[in-house]
Amino acid sequence: LVSGASFSRIVLLPAVVPELDGSEGAPVRFSSGSDMKVYREWDEQILAFARQQDRLVLSNTNRPRLFQFNPARPHPESLIAIALRHENKYYGAFWIGYNQAHTFTMEEVQFLTTLGGHAATAASNARLFLSSETGRQRLAAILAASPDPILVTDQRDCLLLSNPAAWQVLGMNIETNEGKPIQHAISQSDLVDLLRSTTSERQSKEITLPDQRVFMATATPVLAEGLKVGRVCVLRDVTHFKQLDSLKTDFVASVSHDLRSPLTMMRGYATMLDGLGTLNEQQSDYVGKIIEAVEDMTRLVNNLLDLGRIEAGVGLQLEMVSAHEMLDEVVT
């Protein structure tokens, strides 16, 4: 405008930064100068020309007859249009016009081309920012909708992200602690140790909260070009399954214990049949099979009771054994 131009316009394709324009499918426009709105109808033609060639310099717009315009309406006498490209991607056009004939010097063309390069960079940065912001909003929506607590840490073991479920389960002050070291943001030491682990493998650990709820915490490293840049930890509430497992164990232990008394009585009466009279060969065979079946059932009940003791860790004696001897015994 200082050089005498009556207007300066930047026109971006609608797909570049659609969030900046309310009308879907229309170019995004920026303009300045006394006649900045007069030549708005030329934008589409300028976009089409700039897509085909990087630079259009016209000292007299009447001579080449490149444009279609209404003779009754004003039109610029001279114009220059610069294609806005960044990394081989076409973003739009930067163009200025004069209401009088103007001869563009090489210095002017180079200067305006440089301005166009800056405008293309700005458009690219705007697109990247909006794309990043859209991705961030989608991630925030996913985190907010997840019923499972989710924690994300960075490479310095600082709390980077957390969702409302995590705030509720681990403490309402977690949101305000984002950006702080994980050991200062979370009070559960087991969870802190899991998030601060130096291993690059996926790890899981049961976390018991003060309210006796049990969560299975799974921490997965986030890798970028082979380097760990943080961790994502998902906590799944397994309290109900732990309760079911405890009920199952108690049920098996109770049933197994209650079965021992009738089995003992059955074996006792079966062994006393010989004392009540002489049994023939077939009767003795039947009694022997009854006793053998009762002993098999007793062994099964004892195995169930042993299983309960093993799960509870009661009376275990741990020692090294030969795997070959154990396998031979099982196969035999």
Coordinates of C-alpha atoms in Angstrom, one line a residue:
L1 CA 0.0 0.0 0.0
V2 CA 2.9 2.4 0.7
S3 CA 4.0 1.9 -2.9
G4 CA 0.7 3.3 -4.2
A5 CA -1.4 0.1 -4.5
S6 CA -5.1 0.6 -3.9
F7 CA -5.6 -2.8 -2.2
S8 CA -3.8 -5.9 -1.0
R9 CA -5.6 -9.2 -0.7
I10 CA -4.8 -12.8 0.5
V11 CA -7.2 -15.5 -0.6
L12 CA -6.8 -19.0 0.8
L13 CA -8.5 -22.2 -0.4
P14 CA -11.4 -23.2 1.8
A15 CA -9.7 -26.6 2.6
V16 CA -6.7 -24.9 4.1
V17 CA -8.1 -23.3 7.2
P18 CA -11.9 -24.0 7.1
E19 CA -12.3 -23.1 10.7
L20 CA -11.5 -19.4 9.9
D21 CA -14.4 -18.9 7.7
G22 CA -18.1 -19.3 8.6
S23 CA -19.3 -20.1 5.1
E24 CA -18.4 -23.7 4.2
G25 CA -16.8 -24.0 0.8
A26 CA -15.9 -20.3 0.4
P27 CA -12.3 -19.0 0.2
V28 CA -10.8 -17.5 3.3
R29 CA -10.1 -13.8 2.6
F30 CA -7.9 -11.1 4.1
S31 CA -7.7 -7.6 2.7
S32 CA -6.4 -4.1 3.3
G33 CA -6.5 -0.8 1.4
S34 CA -9.1 1.7 0.3
D35 CA -10.5 -0.6 -2.4
M36 CA -10.1 -3.8 -0.5
K37 CA -13.7 -4.9 -1.0
V38 CA -14.2 -3.6 -4.5
Y39 CA -12.4 -6.4 -6.2
R40 CA -13.6 -9.3 -4.1
E41 CA -15.2 -10.9 -7.1
W42 CA -11.8 -11.3 -8.8
D43 CA -10.5 -13.7 -6.0
E44 CA -11.7 -16.9 -7.7
Q45 CA -10.1 -16.0 -11.0
I46 CA -6.8 -15.1 -9.2
L47 CA -6.9 -18.4 -7.4
A48 CA -7.3 -20.3 -10.6
F49 CA -4.4 -18.5 -12.3
A50 CA -2.1 -18.8 -9.3
R51 CA -2.7 -22.5 -9.1
Q52 CA -1.3 -22.8 -12.7
Q53 CA 1.7 -20.4 -12.3
D54 CA 3.6 -19.1 -9.3
R55 CA 3.6 -15.5 -10.4
L56 CA 1.4 -13.3 -12.6
V57 CA 2.6 -9.8 -13.3
L58 CA 0.4 -7.5 -15.4
S59 CA 1.2 -3.8 -15.9
N60 CA -1.9 -3.5 -18.0
T61 CA -4.8 -5.8 -17.2
N62 CA -6.7 -4.7 -20.4
R63 CA -4.0 -5.9 -22.8
P64 CA -3.8 -9.7 -22.3
R65 CA -7.6 -10.2 -21.8
L66 CA -6.9 -12.9 -19.2
F67 CA -9.8 -12.0 -16.9
Q68 CA -13.5 -11.9 -17.4
F69 CA -14.9 -8.8 -15.8
N70 CA -17.9 -6.5 -16.2
P71 CA -16.9 -3.4 -18.1
A72 CA -19.4 -1.3 -16.1
R73 CA -17.6 -2.2 -12.9
P74 CA -14.2 -0.9 -11.8
H75 CA -11.2 -3.1 -12.4
P76 CA -7.5 -2.7 -11.5
E77 CA -5.3 -1.2 -14.2
S78 CA -2.2 -3.2 -13.0
L79 CA -1.9 -6.2 -10.6
I80 CA 0.6 -8.8 -9.4
A81 CA -0.4 -12.2 -8.0
I82 CA 1.9 -14.5 -6.1
A83 CA 1.0 -18.2 -5.6
L84 CA 1.2 -19.2 -1.9
R85 CA 2.9 -22.6 -1.8
H86 CA 4.6 -24.3 1.1
E87 CA 6.3 -27.7 0.8
N88 CA 4.7 -28.2 -2.6
K89 CA 1.2 -27.6 -1.3
Y90 CA -0.9 -24.9 -2.8
Y91 CA -2.6 -22.7 -0.2
G92 CA -3.9 -19.8 -2.2
A93 CA -2.8 -16.4 -3.6
F94 CA -1.5 -13.0 -2.5
W95 CA -2.3 -10.2 -4.9
I96 CA -2.2 -6.4 -5.1
G97 CA -3.7 -4.0 -7.6
Y98 CA -3.3 -0.4 -8.7
N99 CA -6.1 1.8 -10.1
Q100 CA -3.5 3.4 -12.5
A101 CA -0.9 1.8 -14.8
H102 CA 2.1 0.6 -12.8
T103 CA 5.3 -0.9 -14.0
F104 CA 6.7 -3.5 -11.6
T105 CA 10.4 -3.4 -11.1
M106 CA 12.4 -6.5 -10.4
E107 CA 13.0 -5.3 -6.9
E108 CA 9.3 -4.9 -6.3
V109 CA 8.6 -8.4 -7.7
Q110 CA 11.2 -10.0 -5.5
F111 CA 10.0 -8.1 -2.5
L112 CA 6.4 -9.1 -3.1
T113 CA 7.5 -12.7 -3.7
T114 CA 9.2 -12.7 -0.3
L115 CA 6.0 -11.4 1.3
G116 CA 4.1 -14.2 -0.4
G117 CA 6.5 -16.7 1.0
H118 CA 5.9 -15.3 4.5
A119 CA 2.1 -15.5 3.9
A120 CA 2.4 -19.1 2.7
T121 CA 4.3 -20.0 5.9
A122 CA 1.7 -18.2 8.0
A123 CA -1.1 -20.2 6.3
S124 CA 0.8 -23.4 6.8
N125 CA 1.4 -22.7 10.4
A126 CA -2.3 -21.8 10.9
R127 CA -3.3 -25.1 9.3
L128 CA -0.9 -27.1 11.5
F129 CA -2.1 -25.2 14.6
L130 CA -5.8 -25.8 13.8
S131 CA -5.1 -29.4 13.0
S132 CA -3.2 -29.9 16.2
E133 CA -5.9 -28.1 18.2
T134 CA -8.6 -30.3 16.6
G135 CA -6.6 -33.3 17.5
R136 CA -6.2 -32.1 21.0
Q137 CA -9.9 -31.4 21.4
R138 CA -10.7 -34.9 20.1
L139 CA -8.2 -36.4 22.5
A140 CA -9.7 -34.4 25.4
A141 CA -13.2 -35.6 24.4
I142 CA -12.1 -39.2 24.3
L143 CA -10.4 -38.9 27.7
A144 CA -13.4 -37.2 29.2
A145 CA -15.8 -39.9 27.8
S146 CA -13.6 -42.8 29.1
P147 CA -15.0 -44.3 32.3
D148 CA -11.5 -45.7 33.1
P149 CA -8.9 -43.4 34.8
I150 CA -6.2 -42.5 32.3
L151 CA -2.9 -40.9 33.1
V152 CA -0.2 -39.7 30.6
T153 CA 3.3 -38.8 31.7
D154 CA 6.2 -37.2 29.7
Q155 CA 9.8 -38.3 29.4
R156 CA 10.6 -36.5 32.7
D157 CA 8.0 -38.5 34.6
C158 CA 5.8 -35.4 35.0
L159 CA 2.0 -35.7 34.7
L160 CA 1.1 -34.5 31.3
L161 CA -2.6 -35.4 30.9
S162 CA -5.4 -36.9 33.0
N163 CA -9.1 -37.4 32.6
P164 CA -12.1 -36.7 34.9
A165 CA -12.3 -40.4 35.9
A166 CA -8.7 -40.2 37.2
W167 CA -9.5 -37.0 39.2
Q168 CA -12.4 -38.8 40.8
V169 CA -10.6 -42.0 41.6
L170 CA -7.2 -40.7 42.6
G171 CA -8.1 -37.3 44.0
M172 CA -9.8 -34.2 42.8
N173 CA -6.6 -32.2 42.9
I174 CA -4.9 -34.2 40.1
E175 CA -6.1 -31.8 37.4
T176 CA -4.3 -28.9 39.0
N177 CA -1.2 -31.0 39.4
E178 CA -0.7 -31.5 35.7
G179 CA 2.8 -30.6 34.7
K180 CA 4.2 -31.6 38.1
P181 CA 6.4 -34.7 38.9
I182 CA 4.2 -37.8 39.2
Q183 CA 5.3 -38.4 42.8
H184 CA 3.9 -35.0 43.8
A185 CA 0.7 -35.4 41.9
I186 CA -0.3 -38.9 43.0
S187 CA -0.2 -40.3 46.5
Q188 CA -0.4 -44.1 45.6
S189 CA 3.2 -45.3 45.8
D190 CA 2.6 -48.5 43.8
L191 CA 1.2 -46.4 41.0
V192 CA 4.0 -43.9 41.1
D193 CA 6.6 -46.8 40.9
L194 CA 4.8 -48.2 37.9
L195 CA 4.7 -44.8 36.1
R196 CA 8.4 -44.2 36.9
S197 CA 9.6 -47.5 35.7
T198 CA 12.6 -47.3 33.3
T199 CA 11.7 -50.4 31.4
S200 CA 10.5 -50.1 27.8
E201 CA 8.0 -53.0 28.2
R202 CA 4.3 -52.9 28.9
Q203 CA 3.7 -53.5 32.6
S204 CA 0.7 -54.2 34.8
K205 CA 0.1 -54.1 38.5
E206 CA -2.8 -54.3 40.9
I207 CA -3.4 -51.1 42.8
T208 CA -5.4 -51.1 46.0
L209 CA -6.9 -47.7 47.0
P210 CA -7.6 -46.6 50.5
D211 CA -11.3 -47.2 49.9
Q212 CA -10.4 -50.9 49.2
R213 CA -11.2 -50.7 45.5
V214 CA -8.8 -52.6 43.4
F215 CA -7.6 -51.4 40.0
M216 CA -5.5 -53.2 37.4
A217 CA -3.1 -50.5 36.2
T218 CA -1.5 -51.0 32.8
A219 CA 1.4 -48.7 31.8
T220 CA 2.5 -48.6 28.1
P221 CA 5.6 -46.7 27.0
V222 CA 5.1 -44.1 24.3
L223 CA 8.0 -44.4 21.8
A224 CA 9.1 -41.8 19.2
E225 CA 11.8 -42.9 16.8
G226 CA 12.8 -45.6 19.3
L227 CA 13.1 -43.2 22.3
K228 CA 10.7 -43.3 25.2
V229 CA 8.9 -39.9 25.4
G230 CA 6.4 -40.9 28.1
R231 CA 3.9 -43.4 29.4
V232 CA 0.1 -44.0 29.1
C233 CA -1.5 -45.7 32.1
V234 CA -5.0 -47.0 32.1
L235 CA -6.6 -48.2 35.3
R236 CA -9.4 -50.7 35.1
D237 CA -11.6 -51.3 38.1
V238 CA -11.4 -55.1 39.0
T239 CA -12.9 -54.8 42.4
H240 CA -16.0 -56.8 41.3
F241 CA -13.9 -59.6 39.8
K242 CA -11.7 -59.8 43.0
Q243 CA -14.9 -60.1 45.0
L244 CA -16.2 -62.8 42.8
D245 CA -12.9 -64.6 43.0
S246 CA -13.0 -64.4 46.8
L247 CA -16.6 -65.7 46.8
K248 CA -15.6 -68.6 44.6
T249 CA -12.6 -69.5 46.8
D250 CA -14.8 -69.3 49.9
F251 CA -17.5 -71.4 48.2
V252 CA -15.0 -74.1 47.1
A253 CA -13.4 -74.3 50.5
S254 CA -16.7 -74.5 52.3
V255 CA -18.1 -77.2 50.0
S256 CA -14.8 -79.2 50.1
H257 CA -14.7 -79.1 53.8
D258 CA -18.4 -80.1 54.2
L259 CA -17.9 -83.1 51.8
R260 CA -15.2 -84.7 53.9
S261 CA -17.6 -85.8 56.7
P262 CA -20.1 -87.8 54.5
L263 CA -17.2 -89.3 52.5
T264 CA -15.5 -90.4 55.7
M265 CA -18.8 -91.9 56.9
M266 CA -19.4 -93.7 53.6
R267 CA -15.9 -95.2 53.7
G268 CA -16.4 -96.3 57.3
Y269 CA -19.7 -98.1 56.7
A270 CA -18.3 -99.7 53.5
T271 CA -15.3 -101.2 55.4
M272 CA -17.5 -102.5 58.2
L273 CA -19.6 -104.7 55.8
D274 CA -17.1 -107.5 56.1
G275 CA -17.8 -107.6 59.9
L276 CA -21.5 -108.2 59.5
G277 CA -21.3 -111.4 57.6
T278 CA -19.5 -113.3 55.0
L279 CA -19.6 -111.6 51.6
N280 CA -19.5 -113.5 48.4
E281 CA -16.9 -112.7 45.7
Q282 CA -19.2 -110.3 43.8
Q283 CA -20.2 -108.5 46.9
S284 CA -16.6 -108.1 48.0
D285 CA -15.8 -106.7 44.5
Y286 CA -18.6 -104.2 44.8
V287 CA -17.6 -103.1 48.3
G288 CA -14.0 -102.6 47.1
K289 CA -15.1 -100.4 44.2
I290 CA -17.2 -98.3 46.6
I291 CA -14.2 -97.8 48.8
E292 CA -12.0 -97.0 45.8
A293 CA -14.5 -94.4 44.5
V294 CA -14.8 -92.8 47.9
E295 CA -11.0 -92.6 48.2
D296 CA -10.9 -91.0 44.8
M297 CA -13.5 -88.4 45.8
T298 CA -11.6 -87.8 49.0
R299 CA -8.4 -87.1 47.0
L300 CA -10.3 -84.6 44.8
V301 CA -11.7 -82.8 47.9
N302 CA -8.2 -82.7 49.4
N303 CA -6.9 -81.2 46.2
L304 CA -9.6 -78.5 46.3
L305 CA -8.7 -77.7 49.9
D306 CA -5.0 -77.6 49.0
L307 CA -5.8 -75.3 46.1
G308 CA -7.5 -72.9 48.6
R309 CA -4.5 -73.0 50.9
I310 CA -2.2 -72.3 47.9
E311 CA -4.2 -69.3 46.8
A312 CA -4.2 -68.0 50.4
G313 CA -0.5 -68.8 50.8
V314 CA -1.1 -70.8 54.0
G315 CA 1.4 -73.5 54.9
L316 CA 3.4 -73.4 51.7
Q317 CA 6.9 -74.8 51.7
L318 CA 8.7 -73.6 48.6
E319 CA 11.6 -75.6 47.3
M320 CA 13.4 -76.4 44.0
V321 CA 12.2 -79.5 42.3
S322 CA 13.2 -81.5 39.2
A323 CA 10.9 -80.7 36.3
H324 CA 11.8 -84.0 34.6
E325 CA 10.8 -86.1 37.6
M326 CA 7.5 -84.2 38.0
L327 CA 6.7 -84.7 34.3
D328 CA 7.6 -88.4 34.5
E329 CA 5.3 -88.8 37.5
V330 CA 2.4 -87.0 35.8
V331 CA 2.9 -89.0 32.5
T332 CA 3.0 -92.3 34.4

